[in-house]
XYZ file of N, CA, C and O in Angstrom:
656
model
N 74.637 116.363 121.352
C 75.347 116.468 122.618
C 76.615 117.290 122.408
O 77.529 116.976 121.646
N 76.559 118.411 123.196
C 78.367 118.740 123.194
C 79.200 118.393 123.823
O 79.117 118.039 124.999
N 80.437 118.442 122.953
C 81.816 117.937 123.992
C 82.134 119.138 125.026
O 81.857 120.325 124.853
N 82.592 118.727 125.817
C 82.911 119.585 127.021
C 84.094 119.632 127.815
O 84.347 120.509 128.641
N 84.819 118.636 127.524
C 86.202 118.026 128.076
C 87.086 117.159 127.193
O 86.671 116.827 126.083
N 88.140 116.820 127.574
C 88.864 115.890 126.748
C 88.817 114.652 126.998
O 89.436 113.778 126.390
N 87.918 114.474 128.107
C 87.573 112.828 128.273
C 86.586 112.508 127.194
O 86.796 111.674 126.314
N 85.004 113.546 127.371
C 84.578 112.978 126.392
C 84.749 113.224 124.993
O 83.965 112.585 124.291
N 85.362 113.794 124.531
C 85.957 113.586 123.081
C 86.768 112.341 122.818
O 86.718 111.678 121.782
N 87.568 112.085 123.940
C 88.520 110.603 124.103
C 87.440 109.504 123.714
O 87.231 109.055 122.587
N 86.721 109.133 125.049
C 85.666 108.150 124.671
C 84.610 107.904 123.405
O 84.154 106.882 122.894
N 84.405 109.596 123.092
C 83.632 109.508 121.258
C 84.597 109.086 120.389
O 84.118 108.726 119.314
N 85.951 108.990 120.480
C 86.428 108.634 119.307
C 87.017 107.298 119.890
O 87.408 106.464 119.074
N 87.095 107.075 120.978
C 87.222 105.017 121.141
C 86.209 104.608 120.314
O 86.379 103.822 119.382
N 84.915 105.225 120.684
C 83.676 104.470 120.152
C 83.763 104.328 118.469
O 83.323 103.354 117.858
N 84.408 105.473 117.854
C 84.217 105.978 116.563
C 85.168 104.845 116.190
O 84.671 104.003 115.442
N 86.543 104.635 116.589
C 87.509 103.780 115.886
C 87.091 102.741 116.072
O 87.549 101.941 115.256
N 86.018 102.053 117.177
C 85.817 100.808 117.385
C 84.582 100.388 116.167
O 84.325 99.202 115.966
N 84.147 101.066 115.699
C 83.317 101.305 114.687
C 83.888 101.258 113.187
O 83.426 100.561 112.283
N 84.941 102.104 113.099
C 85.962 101.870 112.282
C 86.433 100.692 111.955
O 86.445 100.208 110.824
N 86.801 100.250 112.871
C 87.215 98.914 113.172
C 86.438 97.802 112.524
O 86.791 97.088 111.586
N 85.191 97.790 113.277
C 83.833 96.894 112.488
C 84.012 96.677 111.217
O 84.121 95.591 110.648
N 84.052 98.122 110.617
C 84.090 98.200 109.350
C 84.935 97.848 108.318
O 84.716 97.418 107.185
N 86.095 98.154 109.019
C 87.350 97.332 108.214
C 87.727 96.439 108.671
O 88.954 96.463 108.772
N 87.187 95.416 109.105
C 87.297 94.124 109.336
C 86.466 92.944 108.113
O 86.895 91.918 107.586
N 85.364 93.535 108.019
C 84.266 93.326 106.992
C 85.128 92.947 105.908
O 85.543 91.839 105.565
N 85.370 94.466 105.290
C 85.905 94.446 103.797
C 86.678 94.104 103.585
O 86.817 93.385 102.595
N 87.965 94.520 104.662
C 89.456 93.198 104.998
C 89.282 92.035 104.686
O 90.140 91.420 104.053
N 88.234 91.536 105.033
C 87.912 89.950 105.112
C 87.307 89.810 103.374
O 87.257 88.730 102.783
N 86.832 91.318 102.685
C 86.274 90.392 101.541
C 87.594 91.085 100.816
O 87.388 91.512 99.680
N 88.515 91.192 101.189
C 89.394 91.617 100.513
C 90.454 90.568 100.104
O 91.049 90.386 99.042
N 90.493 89.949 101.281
C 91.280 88.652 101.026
C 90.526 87.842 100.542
O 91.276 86.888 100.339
N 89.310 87.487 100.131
C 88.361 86.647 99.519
C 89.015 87.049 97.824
O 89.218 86.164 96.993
N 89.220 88.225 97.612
C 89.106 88.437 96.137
C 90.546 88.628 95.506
O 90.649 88.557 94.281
N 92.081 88.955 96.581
C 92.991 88.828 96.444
C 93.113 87.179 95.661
O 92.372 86.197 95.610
N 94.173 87.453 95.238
C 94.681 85.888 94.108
C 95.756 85.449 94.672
O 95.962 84.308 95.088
N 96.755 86.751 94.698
C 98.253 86.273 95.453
C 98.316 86.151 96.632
O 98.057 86.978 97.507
N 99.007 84.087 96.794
C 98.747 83.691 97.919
C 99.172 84.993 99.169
O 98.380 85.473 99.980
N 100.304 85.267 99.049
C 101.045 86.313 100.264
C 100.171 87.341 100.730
O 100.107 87.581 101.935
N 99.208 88.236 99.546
C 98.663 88.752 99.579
C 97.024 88.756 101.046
O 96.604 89.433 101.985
N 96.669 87.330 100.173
C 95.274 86.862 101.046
C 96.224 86.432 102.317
O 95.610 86.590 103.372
N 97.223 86.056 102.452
C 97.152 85.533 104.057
C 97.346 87.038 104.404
O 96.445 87.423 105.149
N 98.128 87.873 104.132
C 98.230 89.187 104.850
C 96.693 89.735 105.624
O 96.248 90.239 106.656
N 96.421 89.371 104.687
C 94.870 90.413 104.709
C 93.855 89.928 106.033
O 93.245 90.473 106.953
N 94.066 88.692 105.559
C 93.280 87.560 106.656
C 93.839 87.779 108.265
O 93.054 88.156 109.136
N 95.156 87.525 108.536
C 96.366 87.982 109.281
C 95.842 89.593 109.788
O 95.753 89.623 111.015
N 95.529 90.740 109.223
C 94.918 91.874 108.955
C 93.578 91.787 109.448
O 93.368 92.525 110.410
N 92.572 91.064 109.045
C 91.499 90.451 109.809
C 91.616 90.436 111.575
O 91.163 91.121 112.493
N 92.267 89.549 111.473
C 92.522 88.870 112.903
C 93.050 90.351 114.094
O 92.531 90.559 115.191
N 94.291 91.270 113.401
C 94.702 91.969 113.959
C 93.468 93.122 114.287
O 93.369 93.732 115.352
N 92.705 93.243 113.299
C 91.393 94.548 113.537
C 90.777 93.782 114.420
O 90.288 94.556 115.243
N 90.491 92.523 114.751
C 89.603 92.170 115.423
C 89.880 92.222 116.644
O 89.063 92.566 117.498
N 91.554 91.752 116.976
C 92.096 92.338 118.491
C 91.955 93.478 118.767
O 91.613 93.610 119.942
N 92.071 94.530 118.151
C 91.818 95.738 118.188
C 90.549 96.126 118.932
O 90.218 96.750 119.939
N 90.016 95.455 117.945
C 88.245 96.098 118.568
C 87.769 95.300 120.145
O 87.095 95.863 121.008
N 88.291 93.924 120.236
C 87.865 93.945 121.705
C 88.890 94.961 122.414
O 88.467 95.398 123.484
N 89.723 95.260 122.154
C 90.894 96.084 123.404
C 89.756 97.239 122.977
O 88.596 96.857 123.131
N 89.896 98.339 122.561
C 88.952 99.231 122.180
C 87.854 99.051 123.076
O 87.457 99.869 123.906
N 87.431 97.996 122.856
C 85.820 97.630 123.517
C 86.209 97.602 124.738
O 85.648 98.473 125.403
N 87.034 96.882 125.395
C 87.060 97.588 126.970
C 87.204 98.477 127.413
O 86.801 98.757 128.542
N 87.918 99.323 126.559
C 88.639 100.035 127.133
C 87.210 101.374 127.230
O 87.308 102.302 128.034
N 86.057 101.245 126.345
C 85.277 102.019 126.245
C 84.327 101.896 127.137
O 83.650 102.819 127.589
N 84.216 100.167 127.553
C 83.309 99.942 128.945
C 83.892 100.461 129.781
O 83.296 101.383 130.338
N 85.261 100.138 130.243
C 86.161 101.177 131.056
C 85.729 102.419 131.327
O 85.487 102.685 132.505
N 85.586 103.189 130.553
C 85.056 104.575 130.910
C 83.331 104.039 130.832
O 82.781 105.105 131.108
N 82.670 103.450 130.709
C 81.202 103.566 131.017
C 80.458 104.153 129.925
O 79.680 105.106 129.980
N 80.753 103.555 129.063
C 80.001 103.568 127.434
C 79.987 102.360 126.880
O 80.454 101.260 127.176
N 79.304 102.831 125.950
C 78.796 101.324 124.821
C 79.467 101.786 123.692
O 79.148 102.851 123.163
N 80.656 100.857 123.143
C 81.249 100.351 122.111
C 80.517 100.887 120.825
O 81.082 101.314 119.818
N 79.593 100.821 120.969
C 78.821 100.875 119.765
C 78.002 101.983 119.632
O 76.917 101.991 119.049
N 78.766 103.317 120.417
C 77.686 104.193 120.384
C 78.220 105.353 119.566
O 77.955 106.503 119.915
N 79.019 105.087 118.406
C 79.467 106.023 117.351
C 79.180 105.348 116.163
O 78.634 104.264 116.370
N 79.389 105.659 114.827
C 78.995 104.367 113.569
C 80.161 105.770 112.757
O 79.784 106.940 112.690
N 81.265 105.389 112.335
C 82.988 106.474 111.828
C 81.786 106.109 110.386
O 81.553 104.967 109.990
N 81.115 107.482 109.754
C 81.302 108.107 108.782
C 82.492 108.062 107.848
O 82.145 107.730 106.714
N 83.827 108.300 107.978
C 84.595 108.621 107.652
C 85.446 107.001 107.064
O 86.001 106.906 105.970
N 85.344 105.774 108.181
C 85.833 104.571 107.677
C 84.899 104.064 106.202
O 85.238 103.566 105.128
N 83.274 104.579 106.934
C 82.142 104.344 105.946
C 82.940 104.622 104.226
O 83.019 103.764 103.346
N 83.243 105.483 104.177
C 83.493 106.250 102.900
C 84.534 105.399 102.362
O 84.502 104.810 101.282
N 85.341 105.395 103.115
C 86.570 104.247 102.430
C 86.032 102.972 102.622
O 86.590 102.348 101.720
N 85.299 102.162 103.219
C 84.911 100.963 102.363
C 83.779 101.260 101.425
O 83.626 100.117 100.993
N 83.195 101.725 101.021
C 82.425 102.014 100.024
C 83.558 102.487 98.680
O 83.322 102.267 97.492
N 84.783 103.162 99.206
C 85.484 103.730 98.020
C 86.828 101.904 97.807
O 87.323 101.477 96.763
N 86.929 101.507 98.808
C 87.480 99.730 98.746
C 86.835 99.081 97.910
O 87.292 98.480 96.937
N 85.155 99.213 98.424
C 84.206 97.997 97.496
C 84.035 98.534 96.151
O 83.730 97.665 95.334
N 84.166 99.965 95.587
C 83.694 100.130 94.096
C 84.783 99.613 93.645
O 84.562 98.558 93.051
N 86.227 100.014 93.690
C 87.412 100.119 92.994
C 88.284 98.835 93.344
O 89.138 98.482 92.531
N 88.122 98.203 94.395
C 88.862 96.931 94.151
C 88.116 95.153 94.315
O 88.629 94.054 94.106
N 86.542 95.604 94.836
C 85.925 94.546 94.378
C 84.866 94.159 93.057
O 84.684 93.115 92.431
N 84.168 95.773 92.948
C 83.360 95.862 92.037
C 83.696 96.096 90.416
O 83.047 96.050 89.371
N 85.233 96.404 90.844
C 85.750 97.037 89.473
C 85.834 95.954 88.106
O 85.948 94.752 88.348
N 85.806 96.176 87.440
C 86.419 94.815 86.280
C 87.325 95.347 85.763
O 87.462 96.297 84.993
N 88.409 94.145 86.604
C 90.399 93.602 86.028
C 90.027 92.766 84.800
O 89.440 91.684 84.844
N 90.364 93.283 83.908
C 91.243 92.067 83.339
C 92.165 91.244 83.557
O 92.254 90.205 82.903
N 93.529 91.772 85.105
C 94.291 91.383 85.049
C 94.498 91.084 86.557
O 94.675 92.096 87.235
N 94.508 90.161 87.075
C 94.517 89.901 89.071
C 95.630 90.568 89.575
O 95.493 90.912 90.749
N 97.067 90.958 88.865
C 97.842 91.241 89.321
C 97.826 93.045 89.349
O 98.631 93.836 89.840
N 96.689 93.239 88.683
C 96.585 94.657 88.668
C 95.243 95.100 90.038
O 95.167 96.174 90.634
N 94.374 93.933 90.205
C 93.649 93.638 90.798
C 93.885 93.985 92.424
O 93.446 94.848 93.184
N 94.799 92.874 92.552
C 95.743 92.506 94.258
C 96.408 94.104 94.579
O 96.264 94.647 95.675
N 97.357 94.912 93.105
C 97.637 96.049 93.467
C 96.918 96.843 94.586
O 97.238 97.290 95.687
N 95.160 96.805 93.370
C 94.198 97.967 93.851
C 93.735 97.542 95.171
O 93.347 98.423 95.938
N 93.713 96.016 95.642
C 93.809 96.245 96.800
C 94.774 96.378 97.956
O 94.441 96.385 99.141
N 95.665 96.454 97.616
C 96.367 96.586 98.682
C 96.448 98.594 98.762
O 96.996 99.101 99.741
N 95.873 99.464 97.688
C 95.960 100.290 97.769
C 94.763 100.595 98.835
O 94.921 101.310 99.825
N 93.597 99.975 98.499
C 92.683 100.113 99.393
C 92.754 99.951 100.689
O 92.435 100.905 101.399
N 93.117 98.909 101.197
C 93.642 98.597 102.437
C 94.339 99.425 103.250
O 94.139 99.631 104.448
N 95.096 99.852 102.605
C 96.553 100.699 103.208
C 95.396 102.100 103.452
O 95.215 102.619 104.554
N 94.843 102.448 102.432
C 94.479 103.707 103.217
C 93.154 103.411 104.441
O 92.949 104.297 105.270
N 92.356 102.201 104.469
C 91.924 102.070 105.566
C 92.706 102.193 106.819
O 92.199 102.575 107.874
N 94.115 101.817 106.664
C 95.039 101.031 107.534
C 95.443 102.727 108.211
O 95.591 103.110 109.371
N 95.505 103.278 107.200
C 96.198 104.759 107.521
C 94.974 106.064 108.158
O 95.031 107.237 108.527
N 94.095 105.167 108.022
C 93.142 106.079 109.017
C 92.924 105.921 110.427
O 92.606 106.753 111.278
N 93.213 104.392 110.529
C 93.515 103.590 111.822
C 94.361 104.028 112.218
O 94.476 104.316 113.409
N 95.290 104.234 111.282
C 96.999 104.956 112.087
C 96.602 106.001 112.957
O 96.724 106.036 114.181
N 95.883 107.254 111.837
C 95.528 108.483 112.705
C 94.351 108.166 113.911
O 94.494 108.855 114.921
N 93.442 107.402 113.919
C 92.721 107.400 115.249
C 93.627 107.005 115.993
O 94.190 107.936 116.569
N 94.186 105.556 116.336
C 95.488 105.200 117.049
C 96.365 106.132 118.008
O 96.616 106.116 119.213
N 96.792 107.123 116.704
C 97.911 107.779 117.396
C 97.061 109.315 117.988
O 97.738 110.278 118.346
N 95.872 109.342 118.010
C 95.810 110.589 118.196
C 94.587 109.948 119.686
O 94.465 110.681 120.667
N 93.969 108.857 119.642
C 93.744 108.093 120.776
C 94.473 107.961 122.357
O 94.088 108.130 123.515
N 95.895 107.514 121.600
C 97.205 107.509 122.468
C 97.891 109.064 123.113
O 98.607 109.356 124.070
N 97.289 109.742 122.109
C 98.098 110.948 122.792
C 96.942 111.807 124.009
O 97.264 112.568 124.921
N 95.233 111.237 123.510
C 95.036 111.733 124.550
C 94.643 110.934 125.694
O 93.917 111.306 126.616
N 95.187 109.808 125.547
C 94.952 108.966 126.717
C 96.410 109.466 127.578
O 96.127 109.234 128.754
N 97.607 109.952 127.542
C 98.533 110.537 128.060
C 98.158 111.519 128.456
O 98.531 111.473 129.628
N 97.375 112.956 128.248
C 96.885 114.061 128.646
C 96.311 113.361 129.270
O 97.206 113.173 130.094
N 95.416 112.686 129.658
C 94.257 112.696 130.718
C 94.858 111.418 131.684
O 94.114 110.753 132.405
N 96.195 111.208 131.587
C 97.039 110.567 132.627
C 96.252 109.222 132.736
O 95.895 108.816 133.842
N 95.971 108.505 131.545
C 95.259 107.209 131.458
C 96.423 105.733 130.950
O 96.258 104.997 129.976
N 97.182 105.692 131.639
C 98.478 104.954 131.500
C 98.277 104.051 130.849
O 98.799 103.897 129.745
N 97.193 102.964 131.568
C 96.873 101.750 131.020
C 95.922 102.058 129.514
O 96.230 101.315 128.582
N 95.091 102.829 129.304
C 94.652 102.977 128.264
C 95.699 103.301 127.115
O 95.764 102.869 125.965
N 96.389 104.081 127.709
C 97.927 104.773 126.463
C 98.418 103.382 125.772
O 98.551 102.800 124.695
N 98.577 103.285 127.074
C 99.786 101.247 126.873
C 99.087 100.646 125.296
O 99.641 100.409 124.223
N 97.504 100.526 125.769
C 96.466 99.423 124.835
C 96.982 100.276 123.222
O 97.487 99.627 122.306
N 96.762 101.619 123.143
C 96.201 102.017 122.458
C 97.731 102.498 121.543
O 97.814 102.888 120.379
N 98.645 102.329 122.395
C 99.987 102.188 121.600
C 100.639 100.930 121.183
O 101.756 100.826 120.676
N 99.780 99.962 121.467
C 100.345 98.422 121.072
C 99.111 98.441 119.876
O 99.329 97.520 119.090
N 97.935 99.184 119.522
C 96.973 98.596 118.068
C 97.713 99.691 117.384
O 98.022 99.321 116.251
N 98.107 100.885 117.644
C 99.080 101.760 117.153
C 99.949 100.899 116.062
O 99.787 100.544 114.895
N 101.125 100.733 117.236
C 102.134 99.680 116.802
C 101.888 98.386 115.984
O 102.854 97.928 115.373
N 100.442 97.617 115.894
C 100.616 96.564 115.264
C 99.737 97.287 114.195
O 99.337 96.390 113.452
N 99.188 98.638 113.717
C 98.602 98.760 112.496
C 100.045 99.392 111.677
O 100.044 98.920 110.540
N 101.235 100.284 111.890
C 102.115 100.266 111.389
C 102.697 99.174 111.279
O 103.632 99.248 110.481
N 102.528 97.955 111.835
C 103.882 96.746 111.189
C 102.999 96.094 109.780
O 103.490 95.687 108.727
N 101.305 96.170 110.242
C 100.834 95.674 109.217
C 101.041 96.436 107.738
O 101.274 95.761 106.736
N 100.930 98.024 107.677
C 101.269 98.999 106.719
C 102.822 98.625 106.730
O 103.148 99.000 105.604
N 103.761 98.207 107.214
C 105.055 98.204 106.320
C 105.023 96.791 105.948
O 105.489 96.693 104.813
N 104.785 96.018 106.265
C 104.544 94.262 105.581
C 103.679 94.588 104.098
O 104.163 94.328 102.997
N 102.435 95.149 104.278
C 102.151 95.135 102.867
C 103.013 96.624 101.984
O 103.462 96.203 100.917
N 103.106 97.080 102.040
C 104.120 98.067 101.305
C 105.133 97.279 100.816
O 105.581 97.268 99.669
N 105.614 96.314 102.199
C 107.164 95.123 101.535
C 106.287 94.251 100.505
O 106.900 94.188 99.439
N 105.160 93.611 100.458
C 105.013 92.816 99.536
C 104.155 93.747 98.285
O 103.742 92.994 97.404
N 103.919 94.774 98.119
C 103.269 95.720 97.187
C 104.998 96.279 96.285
O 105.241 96.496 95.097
N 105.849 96.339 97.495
C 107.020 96.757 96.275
C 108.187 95.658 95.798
O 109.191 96.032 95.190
N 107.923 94.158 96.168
C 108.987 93.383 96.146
C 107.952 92.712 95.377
O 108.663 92.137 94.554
N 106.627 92.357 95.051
C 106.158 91.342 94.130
C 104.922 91.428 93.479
O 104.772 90.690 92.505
N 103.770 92.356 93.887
C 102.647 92.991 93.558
C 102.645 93.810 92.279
O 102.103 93.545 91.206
N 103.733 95.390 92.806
C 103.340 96.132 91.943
C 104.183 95.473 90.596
O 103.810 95.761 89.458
N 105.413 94.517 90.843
C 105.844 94.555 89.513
C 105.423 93.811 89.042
O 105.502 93.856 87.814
N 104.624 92.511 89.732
C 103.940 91.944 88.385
C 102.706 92.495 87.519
O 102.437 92.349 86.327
N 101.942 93.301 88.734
C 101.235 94.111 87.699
C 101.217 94.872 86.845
O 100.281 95.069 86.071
N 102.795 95.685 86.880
C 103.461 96.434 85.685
C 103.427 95.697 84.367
O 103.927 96.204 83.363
């Protein structure tokens, strides 16, 4: 199918992040399964919960325009949990605190791909004068940056140095 407008490119990539979403919710969740440090697993879990608000707002907002949620599958999230599950579940630590590091490295760059759908979601829900969609899509915006500076605060105040 080709794109033809900036609506439907808008709505292929609701679908795509809501997909995204799916996906890093999954590994989020086995991420905090395999985290050790308590602060760590509640973040993640906490992180859980927040992708999951995400994806119903997403999800309306995609019935909203008159699509199915589920009609993209993000390639691109694909790759980073597959590159999450080799290196911070499959890997063998010797050491958990080196462990919790690698995931929170993992995470963060899921987190930072979310950033870019987010913000680039939001900007064209403003071009196409979609107010209420902007609003949604600048509040999962806003709560995937508070989640990326919370773990950064606990990756540089107690993570990375015990794993040093």
């Amino acid at each position: 199918m080709s794109m033809n407008s900036l609506k439907e490119v808008y709505v292929d990539q609701l679908q795509d992040i809501y997909s995204a979403n799916k996906q890093a919710a999954e590994m989020t969740d086995a991420l905090a399964d395999a985290a050790t440090h308590e602060d760590l697993r509640s973040l993640l879990q906490k992180g859980v919960e927040g992708i999951r608000d995400g994806m119903e707002q997403v999800a309306a907002l995609v019935r909203r325009h008159d699509a199915d949620p589920n009609g993209e599958h993000c390639k691109g999230m694909e790759g980073l949990v597959k590159e999450a599950k080799a290196h911070a579940i499959e890997e063998d630590f010797g050491d958990d605190d080196a462990r919790d590091a690698m995931i929170i490295t993992q995470y963060q760059r899921m987190v930072h791909y979310a950033i870019a759908g987010y913000g680039c979601l939001a900007a064209f829900a403003g071009r196409l004068d979609l107010p209420e969609d902007k609003a949604v899509l600048q509040t999962c915006l806003d709560a995937c940056y508070s989640g990326d500076r919370q773990m950064t605060e606990l990756a540089s105040s107690e993570i990375n140095k015990a794993a040093a």
